[in-house]
Short mmCIF file of C-alpha atoms in Angstrom, two decimals:
data_model
loop_
_atom_site.label_atom_id
_atom_site.label_comp_id
_atom_site.label_asym_id
_atom_site.label_seq_id
_atom_site.Cartn_x
_atom_site.Cartn_y
_atom_site.Cartn_z
CA MET I 2 109.41 82.58 88.96
CA ASP I 3 108.80 84.46 85.71
CA VAL I 4 108.60 88.25 85.82
CA GLY I 5 107.98 89.21 82.23
CA ARG I 6 111.01 88.18 80.17
CA PHE I 7 113.10 87.43 83.27
CA SER I 8 113.19 84.10 85.08
CA LEU I 9 114.28 84.28 88.71
CA ARG I 10 115.40 81.71 91.22
CA VAL I 11 114.46 83.19 94.60
CA THR I 12 115.42 81.61 97.91
CA SER I 13 115.23 82.72 101.54
CA VAL I 14 115.14 81.27 105.04
CA LEU I 15 113.38 84.34 106.45
CA PRO I 16 109.67 83.85 107.24
CA GLU I 17 109.11 87.62 107.14
CA PHE I 18 110.39 87.80 103.59
CA GLY I 19 108.43 84.73 102.57
CA ALA I 20 105.17 86.22 103.84
CA ALA I 21 105.69 89.56 102.08
CA PHE I 22 106.93 87.89 98.90
CA GLY I 23 103.90 85.60 98.81
CA GLN I 24 101.58 88.59 99.14
CA LEU I 25 103.28 90.73 96.50
CA TYR I 26 104.00 87.99 93.93
CA ALA I 27 101.03 85.67 94.40
CA TYR I 28 99.93 85.75 90.73
CA TYR I 29 103.26 85.32 88.95
CA PRO I 30 104.05 82.09 87.04
CA VAL I 31 106.24 79.83 89.18
CA SER I 32 107.80 76.40 88.97
CA VAL I 33 109.04 74.36 91.93
CA ALA I 34 110.56 71.76 89.62
CA GLY I 35 113.57 73.89 88.74
CA GLY I 36 114.79 74.75 85.25
CA ALA I 37 116.73 77.55 83.61
CA TYR I 38 116.77 81.02 85.12
CA ASP I 39 118.39 84.39 84.44
CA TYR I 40 119.13 85.52 87.98
CA ASP I 41 119.75 83.55 91.19
CA ILE I 42 118.67 85.73 94.12
CA ASP I 43 118.86 84.89 97.81
CA ILE I 44 117.60 86.99 100.73
CA SER I 45 119.09 85.55 103.90
CA PRO I 46 121.14 86.50 106.98
CA PRO I 47 124.87 87.07 106.41
CA SER I 48 125.64 84.41 109.02
CA LEU I 49 123.86 81.80 111.13
CA VAL I 50 124.16 84.03 114.20
CA ARG I 51 122.40 86.91 112.44
CA ARG I 52 119.45 84.64 111.78
CA TRP I 53 118.67 84.77 115.50
CA VAL I 54 120.62 87.64 117.12
CA ARG I 55 120.43 91.28 115.93
CA ARG I 56 118.73 89.94 112.85
CA ASN I 57 119.55 91.34 109.45
CA CYS I 58 119.79 90.10 105.87
CA LEU I 59 121.73 90.37 102.63
CA PHE I 60 120.75 90.48 98.99
CA ARG I 61 122.87 87.92 97.17
CA LEU I 62 123.07 87.56 93.40
CA SER I 63 124.68 84.27 92.38
CA GLY I 64 126.34 84.19 95.80
CA ASP I 65 127.74 87.73 95.66
CA ALA I 66 126.47 90.44 98.03
CA PRO I 67 126.64 93.88 96.34
CA PHE I 68 124.96 95.73 99.24
CA LEU I 69 125.40 96.08 102.98
CA PRO I 70 123.06 94.11 105.27
CA MET I 71 119.66 95.56 106.10
CA ALA I 72 117.15 94.95 108.87
CA VAL I 73 115.02 91.84 108.45
CA ASP I 74 111.82 93.89 108.22
CA HIS I 75 113.34 95.62 105.17
CA ALA I 76 113.93 92.32 103.37
CA HIS I 77 111.14 92.70 100.80
CA ALA I 78 112.23 96.27 100.00
CA LEU I 79 115.82 95.03 99.68
CA PHE I 80 114.64 92.41 97.18
CA GLU I 81 112.95 95.08 95.03
CA TRP I 82 115.94 97.41 95.14
CA GLY I 83 118.28 94.52 94.41
CA LEU I 84 116.23 93.30 91.46
CA ASN I 85 116.18 96.84 90.04
CA TRP I 86 119.97 96.96 90.36
CA THR I 87 120.32 93.52 88.78
CA ILE I 88 118.23 94.36 85.72
CA GLY I 89 119.88 97.77 85.35
CA SER I 90 123.34 96.22 85.61
CA TYR I 91 122.94 93.19 83.36
CA ALA I 92 119.98 93.48 80.93
CA HIS I 93 121.93 95.43 78.32
CA ASN I 94 120.04 93.93 75.41
CA PHE I 95 117.54 96.68 76.29
CA LEU I 96 117.86 100.44 76.46
CA ILE I 97 116.87 101.02 80.09
CA LEU I 98 115.31 104.29 81.23
CA HIS I 99 114.42 105.32 84.77
CA SER I 100 110.71 105.49 84.00
CA ALA I 101 107.36 104.08 84.84
CA VAL I 102 105.50 102.61 81.88
CA VAL I 103 101.75 102.27 81.41
CA GLU I 104 99.49 101.48 78.47
CA ARG I 105 95.93 102.32 77.55
CA GLY I 106 94.10 101.42 74.36
CA GLY I 107 97.29 100.33 72.64
CA CYS I 108 99.14 103.53 73.51
CA GLY I 109 102.35 102.92 75.46
CA VAL I 110 103.23 105.81 77.77
CA VAL I 111 106.71 106.32 79.22
CA LEU I 112 106.65 108.34 82.46
CA ALA I 113 110.26 109.49 82.70
CA ALA I 114 111.43 111.37 85.77
CA ALA I 115 113.93 111.37 88.59
CA SER I 116 113.10 109.99 92.02
CA GLY I 117 110.77 112.25 93.97
CA SER I 118 108.84 113.49 90.93
CA GLY I 119 105.75 111.44 91.76
CA LYS I 120 105.98 109.03 88.80
CA SER I 121 105.43 105.91 90.93
CA THR I 122 102.43 107.48 92.67
CA LEU I 123 101.00 108.43 89.30
CA ALA I 124 101.67 104.93 87.92
CA ALA I 125 99.96 103.40 90.96
CA GLU I 126 96.93 105.62 90.50
CA LEU I 127 96.68 104.81 86.80
CA SER I 128 97.01 101.07 87.43
CA LEU I 129 94.20 101.25 89.99
CA GLN I 130 92.04 103.02 87.39
CA GLY I 131 92.43 100.22 84.87
CA TRP I 132 95.52 101.27 82.93
CA ARG I 133 97.89 98.44 82.16
CA LEU I 134 101.08 98.59 84.23
CA LEU I 135 104.30 97.58 82.47
CA SER I 136 106.70 98.94 85.09
CA ASP I 137 106.90 101.52 87.84
CA GLU I 138 110.68 101.80 87.79
CA MET I 139 112.29 101.19 84.39
CA ALA I 140 111.37 101.26 80.73
CA LEU I 141 112.93 98.36 78.81
CA ILE I 142 113.17 99.14 75.08
CA ASP I 143 114.31 96.46 72.65
CA ARG I 144 115.93 96.74 69.21
CA ASP I 145 112.52 96.85 67.53
CA LEU I 146 111.50 99.83 69.69
CA ARG I 147 109.04 97.78 71.71
CA LEU I 148 108.32 98.42 75.39
CA ILE I 149 109.03 95.17 77.24
CA PRO I 150 106.73 94.57 80.22
CA CYS I 151 108.15 93.88 83.65
CA ALA I 152 105.11 94.55 85.83
CA ARG I 153 106.12 94.33 89.48
CA PRO I 154 104.92 95.82 92.77
CA VAL I 155 104.82 99.63 92.72
CA SER I 156 107.10 101.19 95.31
CA LEU I 157 105.40 103.99 97.24
CA LYS I 158 107.19 106.25 99.68
CA ASN I 159 106.09 108.19 102.73
CA GLN I 160 103.07 110.44 102.01
CA SER I 161 102.37 108.67 98.72
CA ILE I 162 101.32 105.61 100.70
CA GLU I 163 98.63 107.57 102.53
CA VAL I 164 97.52 109.30 99.32
CA ILE I 165 96.88 106.02 97.50
CA GLN I 166 95.28 104.40 100.55
CA ALA I 167 92.94 107.36 100.98
CA ARG I 168 91.92 107.31 97.31
CA HIS I 169 91.62 103.51 97.14
CA PRO I 170 90.71 102.17 100.61
CA THR I 171 90.29 98.61 99.33
CA ALA I 172 93.72 98.48 97.68
CA VAL I 173 95.95 95.89 99.35
CA MET I 174 99.56 96.82 100.07
CA GLY I 175 102.48 94.82 101.34
CA PRO I 176 103.94 95.41 104.80
CA PRO I 177 105.63 98.79 105.28
CA ALA I 178 109.41 98.96 105.55
CA ARG I 179 109.99 101.79 108.02
CA ASP I 180 113.09 103.90 108.61
CA THR I 181 114.84 102.97 105.37
CA HIS I 182 117.24 105.40 103.72
CA LYS I 183 114.20 106.57 101.71
CA GLY I 184 111.82 106.75 104.66
CA THR I 185 108.83 104.43 104.83
CA ILE I 186 108.31 102.18 101.81
CA ALA I 187 105.23 100.14 100.94
CA HIS I 188 104.51 98.18 97.79
CA LEU I 189 101.28 98.02 95.82
CA PRO I 190 101.01 94.65 94.03
CA ALA I 191 100.79 94.85 90.26
CA PRO I 192 97.25 94.19 88.98
CA LYS I 193 96.69 90.58 87.97
CA SER I 194 95.48 91.80 84.58
CA SER I 195 98.91 93.40 84.01
CA ILE I 196 100.77 90.31 85.23
CA ASP I 197 98.76 88.14 82.85
CA ARG I 198 99.98 90.34 79.96
CA ASN I 199 103.61 90.45 81.10
CA LEU I 200 104.83 88.99 77.80
CA GLU I 201 102.78 91.36 75.63
CA THR I 202 104.84 94.28 74.37
CA ALA I 203 103.56 97.80 73.77
CA LYS I 204 104.42 100.51 71.27
CA PRO I 205 105.71 103.80 72.72
CA ARG I 206 103.38 106.59 71.66
CA LEU I 207 103.88 109.21 74.36
CA ILE I 208 106.79 110.28 76.55
CA ILE I 209 105.62 112.14 79.62
CA PHE I 210 107.84 114.06 82.02
CA PRO I 211 105.66 114.28 85.14
CA LYS I 212 106.40 116.77 87.88
CA TRP I 213 104.40 116.90 91.07
CA SER I 214 104.50 120.29 92.83
CA ALA I 215 102.46 121.20 95.88
CA ASP I 216 99.72 123.74 95.07
CA ALA I 217 100.67 123.85 91.38
CA THR I 218 97.97 124.47 88.81
CA LEU I 219 97.89 121.96 85.98
CA ARG I 220 100.42 122.70 83.24
CA VAL I 221 100.70 120.58 80.08
CA GLU I 222 103.35 121.59 77.56
CA PRO I 223 104.97 119.86 74.56
CA VAL I 224 108.68 119.04 74.70
CA GLY I 225 110.77 119.08 71.53
CA SER I 226 112.35 115.82 70.43
CA GLY I 227 115.90 117.10 70.94
CA GLN I 228 115.20 118.27 74.48
CA ALA I 229 113.31 115.05 75.18
CA ALA I 230 116.31 112.99 74.06
CA LEU I 231 118.66 114.92 76.34
CA ARG I 232 116.33 114.47 79.30
CA LEU I 233 115.99 110.75 78.61
CA ILE I 234 119.77 110.36 78.46
CA ASP I 235 119.90 111.78 81.99
CA GLN I 236 117.40 109.11 83.07
CA SER I 237 119.10 106.17 81.34
CA PHE I 238 120.79 103.33 83.20
CA ASN I 239 122.92 102.11 80.30
CA TYR I 240 122.87 104.61 77.41
CA PRO I 241 126.68 105.07 77.40
CA LEU I 242 127.26 101.30 77.43
CA LEU I 243 125.15 100.75 74.32
CA GLY I 244 127.15 103.24 72.26
CA ARG I 245 125.82 103.81 68.74
CA HIS I 246 122.97 101.35 69.26
CA GLY I 247 121.78 103.27 72.31
CA PHE I 248 121.91 106.56 70.41
CA GLU I 249 119.98 105.15 67.46
CA ARG I 250 117.35 103.60 69.70
CA LEU I 251 116.89 106.84 71.61
CA VAL I 252 116.55 108.83 68.39
CA ASP I 253 113.97 106.36 67.09
CA LEU I 254 112.08 106.64 70.39
CA VAL I 255 111.73 110.42 70.33
CA LYS I 256 110.70 110.23 66.66
CA ALA I 257 108.01 107.64 67.37
CA ALA I 258 106.59 109.15 70.56
CA GLU I 259 105.52 112.72 71.26
CA ALA I 260 106.98 114.20 74.44
CA TRP I 261 105.04 116.30 76.94
CA GLU I 262 105.66 117.75 80.37
CA ILE I 263 102.87 117.65 82.94
CA GLU I 264 103.17 119.64 86.16
CA TYR I 265 100.40 119.02 88.65
CA SER I 266 99.41 118.91 92.29
CA SER I 267 96.22 116.87 91.83
CA LEU I 268 96.27 113.23 90.74
CA ASP I 269 92.83 113.74 89.25
CA ASP I 270 94.15 116.56 87.05
CA ALA I 271 97.16 114.51 85.98
CA THR I 272 95.04 111.48 85.16
CA ASP I 273 92.57 113.56 83.16
CA ALA I 274 95.40 115.24 81.25
CA LEU I 275 97.03 111.90 80.42
CA THR I 276 93.72 110.40 79.35
CA GLN I 277 93.15 113.33 77.00
CA LEU I 278 96.68 113.09 75.55
CA VAL I 279 96.25 109.38 74.90
CA SER I 280 92.91 110.01 73.24
CA GLU I 281 94.07 112.91 71.08
CA ARG I 282 97.79 112.25 70.50
CA GLY I 283 98.32 108.54 71.15
#
């Protein structure tokens, strides 16, 4: 299966995983004839006994299991977490930032923030309003300062699931994974229009640091390039590993893209503010 620039070999004996995987990845290019692949991923029980008794499963990458077993009904969430870890651990030809990435009208927008800031919820909302989704979890930036798409299901947690379902009642989500270490997780499939453009790069024009705060009034403020660079370093998976090349790429990024902070409590306010920034500054 091709997910943007990455080719995956995915295997599993678990019907629960197969059903969720088929729902979340229905529109991705696949080949059953074999061929070259970047990552060999298996989601299966750690032993034959665990397939039937006290059922659980492991994420295996090329036969190695980097994580502890999880409940079978968490298998699809385990796949997403494991794939994030795999890309973050091995795709060092890119500068990788913990960010969602969207695009509108040719303007690539990096939504950089720590977990819990609401970036995935905002990315889900934007994708459901017609913005192109490149990623909800990591920005991949190549040597030519291009944003590399890796559109995958958007991971929503706890109250964010209800928020998106209430705003978009017809949106289809995968099965919830309850009682994980992050609470309840559900995945919103990437729009087919984004999947179809998963090899089309985007130019970074805006860096947004979103911050959701309950009852906050909308606040939109510019962030200086130096401060933006420091904040992006904190959100990078592999900046230290890239050495001088990582530093140069980060400097080029903050020169090419204006940085802004948006604090909000309303998704409508955040969407309107982003739309205006793209129109006026992108």
